[in-house]
């Protein structure tokens, strides 16, 4: 891989789901790529996002490309940092008896359906002669080949489904938009609300701050080219089994 000059990344970047990792990614992009105009998007009004975007809302997605086109800059990069592992009525399953239709649907909605519909929403802005990156956070636990411990049925399956959907996307875009690159990223276990209930199982040296995770992921993205499109990569650049 041949690292690209960060200053060559000019135009518009969109970071979706700018929570712990997302907000750090936005900050790192602004630092590393001074020619990029970085927008953040999310559903919470209190976080000061540049755009209100609920990835589970068809209405919001239908209007996204129109909103971005008003910025009068070529869309260069979209990073999906949204994800859901647990919530008030949502917990990773430890055994089969805990698997429920509602939880499966909720996990798939944000962890697999949202990323591919986000790609569909921004596709009208792509050009054959214009470099473009689409990246989405996946997770090593979504790897079928790497699954040694089971459990977490819905989350694992939803991330595996995202991997397949975006792998399909990378193959189609290679034909239609040959300068586009699609990358699935495993950020490592990061000190965010998503991982908090499970951090006691993680050695201290393997728990990344959002800032460190962002630095590693942006550095990795800068190395990706259309020839590597469709890869599922860990934060250190290592390929992960599907």
CSV table of C-alpha atoms in Angstrom, one decimal:
chain,number,residue,atom,x,y,z
A,1,UNK,CA,0.0,0.0,0.0
A,2,UNK,CA,1.2,3.5,-0.8
A,3,UNK,CA,0.2,6.1,1.8
A,4,UNK,CA,-1.5,9.1,0.3
A,5,UNK,CA,-0.6,12.7,1.0
A,6,UNK,CA,-3.3,13.9,3.5
A,7,UNK,CA,-3.2,17.3,1.8
A,8,UNK,CA,-4.5,15.6,-1.4
A,9,UNK,CA,-7.7,14.8,0.4
A,10,UNK,CA,-9.7,17.9,-0.5
A,11,UNK,CA,-13.5,18.4,-0.7
A,12,UNK,CA,-16.2,17.4,1.7
A,13,UNK,CA,-16.1,14.7,4.4
A,14,UNK,CA,-19.1,13.4,6.3
A,15,UNK,CA,-18.8,11.6,9.7
A,16,UNK,CA,-22.1,9.9,10.7
A,17,UNK,CA,-22.9,8.8,14.2
A,18,UNK,CA,-20.3,11.2,15.7
A,19,UNK,CA,-20.3,9.8,19.2
A,20,UNK,CA,-17.1,8.7,21.0
A,21,UNK,CA,-15.1,7.4,18.0
A,22,UNK,CA,-17.0,9.6,15.5
A,23,UNK,CA,-16.3,12.9,17.1
A,24,UNK,CA,-12.6,11.9,17.5
A,25,UNK,CA,-12.5,10.8,13.8
A,26,UNK,CA,-13.9,14.2,12.8
A,27,UNK,CA,-11.2,16.0,14.9
A,28,UNK,CA,-8.4,13.8,13.5
A,29,UNK,CA,-9.5,14.4,9.9
A,30,UNK,CA,-9.5,18.1,10.4
A,31,UNK,CA,-6.0,17.9,11.8
A,32,UNK,CA,-4.6,15.4,9.2
A,33,UNK,CA,-6.4,16.7,6.1
A,34,UNK,CA,-6.5,20.5,6.2
A,35,UNK,CA,-8.1,20.7,2.8
A,36,UNK,CA,-11.1,18.7,3.9
A,37,UNK,CA,-14.3,20.4,5.1
A,38,UNK,CA,-15.5,17.9,7.7
A,39,UNK,CA,-19.2,17.7,8.6
A,40,UNK,CA,-20.6,15.6,11.5
A,41,UNK,CA,-24.1,14.1,11.4
A,42,UNK,CA,-26.2,12.4,14.0
A,43,UNK,CA,-29.7,12.2,15.5
A,44,UNK,CA,-29.1,13.9,18.9
A,45,UNK,CA,-29.8,17.7,18.9
A,46,UNK,CA,-27.7,18.2,22.0
A,47,UNK,CA,-24.4,17.1,20.4
A,48,UNK,CA,-24.0,20.1,18.1
A,49,UNK,CA,-23.9,18.1,14.9
A,50,UNK,CA,-23.6,20.0,11.6
A,51,UNK,CA,-26.4,17.9,10.1
A,52,UNK,CA,-29.3,16.2,11.8
A,53,UNK,CA,-29.4,12.6,10.4
A,54,UNK,CA,-31.2,9.6,11.8
A,55,UNK,CA,-29.8,6.6,9.9
A,56,UNK,CA,-33.0,4.7,10.7
A,57,UNK,CA,-35.1,7.4,9.0
A,58,UNK,CA,-35.8,7.0,5.3
A,59,UNK,CA,-36.9,10.7,5.3
A,60,UNK,CA,-33.5,11.9,6.5
A,61,UNK,CA,-31.6,9.6,4.1
A,62,UNK,CA,-33.8,10.7,1.1
A,63,UNK,CA,-32.7,14.3,1.7
A,64,UNK,CA,-29.1,13.7,2.4
A,65,UNK,CA,-27.6,14.0,-1.0
A,66,UNK,CA,-29.6,17.2,-1.7
A,67,UNK,CA,-28.3,18.7,1.6
A,68,UNK,CA,-24.7,17.8,0.8
A,69,UNK,CA,-24.9,19.2,-2.7
A,70,UNK,CA,-25.7,22.6,-1.3
A,71,UNK,CA,-22.1,22.7,0.2
A,72,UNK,CA,-20.7,23.1,-3.4
A,73,UNK,CA,-17.7,20.8,-2.7
A,74,UNK,CA,-17.0,17.3,-4.1
A,75,UNK,CA,-17.9,14.6,-1.6
A,76,UNK,CA,-14.5,12.9,-0.8
A,77,UNK,CA,-15.1,10.8,2.2
A,78,UNK,CA,-18.1,9.3,4.2
A,79,UNK,CA,-17.4,7.4,7.4
A,80,UNK,CA,-20.2,5.6,9.2
A,81,UNK,CA,-19.3,5.5,13.0
A,82,UNK,CA,-22.8,4.6,14.1
A,83,UNK,CA,-23.4,1.3,16.0
A,84,UNK,CA,-25.5,-0.2,18.8
A,85,UNK,CA,-24.5,-3.0,21.1
A,86,UNK,CA,-26.7,-2.5,24.2
A,87,UNK,CA,-29.4,-0.1,25.5
A,88,UNK,CA,-32.2,0.2,28.1
A,89,UNK,CA,-34.0,-2.9,26.6
A,90,UNK,CA,-31.1,-4.4,24.7
A,91,UNK,CA,-28.3,-6.7,26.0
A,92,UNK,CA,-26.0,-9.0,24.1
A,93,UNK,CA,-27.3,-12.6,24.5
A,94,UNK,CA,-25.2,-15.1,26.4
A,95,UNK,CA,-27.3,-18.1,25.3
A,96,UNK,CA,-30.0,-19.1,22.8
A,97,UNK,CA,-32.9,-18.7,25.2
A,98,UNK,CA,-32.2,-15.0,25.4
A,99,UNK,CA,-32.5,-14.5,21.6
A,100,UNK,CA,-35.6,-12.4,20.7
A,101,UNK,CA,-37.0,-11.1,17.4
A,102,UNK,CA,-37.2,-7.5,18.7
A,103,UNK,CA,-33.5,-7.5,19.6
A,104,UNK,CA,-32.5,-9.0,16.3
A,105,UNK,CA,-34.4,-6.4,14.4
A,106,UNK,CA,-33.0,-3.6,16.5
A,107,UNK,CA,-29.4,-4.7,16.0
A,108,UNK,CA,-29.8,-5.2,12.3
A,109,UNK,CA,-31.5,-1.9,11.8
A,110,UNK,CA,-28.5,0.2,12.8
A,111,UNK,CA,-25.6,-2.2,12.4
A,112,UNK,CA,-26.2,-3.6,8.9
A,113,UNK,CA,-29.2,-1.9,7.2
A,114,UNK,CA,-28.2,1.7,8.1
A,115,UNK,CA,-24.7,1.6,6.5
A,116,UNK,CA,-25.8,0.3,3.1
A,117,UNK,CA,-28.7,2.7,3.0
A,118,UNK,CA,-26.3,5.5,3.8
A,119,UNK,CA,-24.2,4.4,0.8
A,120,UNK,CA,-27.3,4.4,-1.4
A,121,UNK,CA,-28.2,7.9,-0.1
A,122,UNK,CA,-24.9,9.5,-1.1
A,123,UNK,CA,-24.4,7.6,-4.4
A,124,UNK,CA,-26.0,10.3,-6.5
A,125,UNK,CA,-23.0,12.5,-5.6
A,126,UNK,CA,-20.3,10.1,-6.9
A,127,UNK,CA,-18.4,10.8,-10.1
A,128,UNK,CA,-16.3,8.3,-12.2
A,129,UNK,CA,-13.4,10.7,-12.3
A,130,UNK,CA,-13.4,11.6,-8.7
A,131,UNK,CA,-11.7,9.8,-5.8
A,132,UNK,CA,-14.1,8.8,-3.0
A,133,UNK,CA,-13.9,6.7,0.2
A,134,UNK,CA,-16.7,5.1,2.0
A,135,UNK,CA,-15.8,3.5,5.3
A,136,UNK,CA,-17.9,1.9,8.1
A,137,UNK,CA,-17.1,0.6,11.5
A,138,UNK,CA,-17.5,-3.1,11.8
A,139,UNK,CA,-16.2,-5.4,14.6
A,140,UNK,CA,-14.0,-8.4,14.9
A,141,UNK,CA,-16.8,-10.2,16.7
A,142,UNK,CA,-18.7,-9.9,13.4
A,143,UNK,CA,-16.2,-12.3,11.8
A,144,UNK,CA,-17.7,-15.8,11.2
A,145,UNK,CA,-14.3,-17.3,10.7
A,146,UNK,CA,-12.9,-15.8,13.9
A,147,UNK,CA,-15.9,-16.7,16.1
A,148,UNK,CA,-14.5,-19.0,18.8
A,149,UNK,CA,-16.7,-18.1,21.8
A,150,UNK,CA,-20.3,-17.8,20.4
A,151,UNK,CA,-22.9,-15.6,22.2
A,152,UNK,CA,-23.9,-12.1,21.2
A,153,UNK,CA,-26.1,-13.6,18.5
A,154,UNK,CA,-27.8,-10.4,17.2
A,155,UNK,CA,-24.7,-8.1,17.3
A,156,UNK,CA,-22.4,-10.6,15.7
A,157,UNK,CA,-24.9,-11.4,13.0
A,158,UNK,CA,-25.7,-7.8,12.3
A,159,UNK,CA,-22.0,-6.9,11.9
A,160,UNK,CA,-21.5,-10.0,9.6
A,161,UNK,CA,-24.5,-8.8,7.5
A,162,UNK,CA,-23.0,-5.4,7.2
A,163,UNK,CA,-19.7,-6.9,6.0
A,164,UNK,CA,-21.6,-8.8,3.3
A,165,UNK,CA,-23.7,-5.9,2.2
A,166,UNK,CA,-20.6,-3.6,1.9
A,167,UNK,CA,-18.6,-6.3,0.2
A,168,UNK,CA,-21.3,-6.4,-2.4
A,169,UNK,CA,-21.2,-2.6,-2.6
A,170,UNK,CA,-17.5,-2.6,-3.2
A,171,UNK,CA,-17.8,-5.0,-6.1
A,172,UNK,CA,-20.6,-2.9,-7.8
A,173,UNK,CA,-18.8,0.4,-7.2
A,174,UNK,CA,-15.6,-1.0,-8.7
A,175,UNK,CA,-17.5,-1.3,-12.0
A,176,UNK,CA,-19.5,1.9,-11.8
A,177,UNK,CA,-17.3,4.3,-9.8
A,178,UNK,CA,-13.7,2.9,-10.4
A,179,UNK,CA,-12.1,5.6,-8.2
A,180,UNK,CA,-14.2,4.7,-5.1
A,181,UNK,CA,-12.8,2.7,-2.2
A,182,UNK,CA,-15.0,0.9,0.4
A,183,UNK,CA,-13.4,-0.2,3.7
A,184,UNK,CA,-14.8,-2.0,6.7
A,185,UNK,CA,-12.9,-1.1,9.9
A,186,UNK,CA,-12.5,-2.8,13.3
A,187,UNK,CA,-11.3,0.0,15.6
A,188,UNK,CA,-10.3,-2.2,18.5
A,189,UNK,CA,-12.0,-2.0,21.9
A,190,UNK,CA,-12.4,1.7,22.5
A,191,UNK,CA,-13.3,3.5,25.7
A,192,UNK,CA,-16.8,4.6,24.7
A,193,UNK,CA,-20.3,4.1,26.1
A,194,UNK,CA,-20.8,1.2,23.7
A,195,UNK,CA,-18.0,-0.9,25.3
A,196,UNK,CA,-18.2,0.4,28.9
A,197,UNK,CA,-20.2,-2.6,30.3
A,198,UNK,CA,-17.7,-5.0,28.9
A,199,UNK,CA,-14.3,-3.3,29.6
A,200,UNK,CA,-13.5,-5.4,32.6
A,201,UNK,CA,-12.7,-8.2,30.2
A,202,UNK,CA,-10.2,-6.1,28.3
A,203,UNK,CA,-6.5,-5.7,29.3
A,204,UNK,CA,-5.7,-2.1,29.9
A,205,UNK,CA,-3.1,-1.9,27.1
A,206,UNK,CA,-5.8,-3.2,24.6
A,207,UNK,CA,-8.4,-0.5,25.5
A,208,UNK,CA,-7.9,2.5,23.2
A,209,UNK,CA,-8.9,6.0,23.9
A,210,UNK,CA,-11.2,7.5,21.2
A,211,UNK,CA,-8.4,9.8,20.1
A,212,UNK,CA,-5.9,6.9,19.7
A,213,UNK,CA,-8.5,4.8,17.8
A,214,UNK,CA,-9.2,7.8,15.5
A,215,UNK,CA,-5.5,8.3,14.8
A,216,UNK,CA,-5.1,4.7,13.9
A,217,UNK,CA,-8.2,4.5,11.7
A,218,UNK,CA,-7.4,7.8,9.8
A,219,UNK,CA,-3.8,6.6,9.2
A,220,UNK,CA,-5.2,3.3,7.8
A,221,UNK,CA,-7.8,5.0,5.6
A,222,UNK,CA,-5.1,7.2,4.1
A,223,UNK,CA,-3.4,4.0,2.9
A,224,UNK,CA,-6.4,2.6,1.1
A,225,UNK,CA,-6.8,2.7,-2.7
A,226,UNK,CA,-9.5,1.4,-5.1
A,227,UNK,CA,-7.3,-1.7,-5.5
A,228,UNK,CA,-8.0,-2.6,-1.9
A,229,UNK,CA,-11.7,-1.8,-2.0
A,230,UNK,CA,-13.9,-4.2,0.0
A,231,UNK,CA,-11.3,-5.0,2.7
A,232,UNK,CA,-12.2,-5.9,6.3
A,233,UNK,CA,-9.3,-4.5,8.3
A,234,UNK,CA,-8.3,-4.2,11.9
A,235,UNK,CA,-7.0,-0.9,13.3
A,236,UNK,CA,-3.4,-2.1,12.7
A,237,UNK,CA,-4.0,-2.9,9.0
A,238,UNK,CA,-4.3,-6.6,9.5
A,239,UNK,CA,-7.0,-8.4,7.4
A,240,UNK,CA,-9.8,-10.1,9.3
A,241,UNK,CA,-11.5,-13.3,8.3
A,242,UNK,CA,-15.0,-12.9,7.0
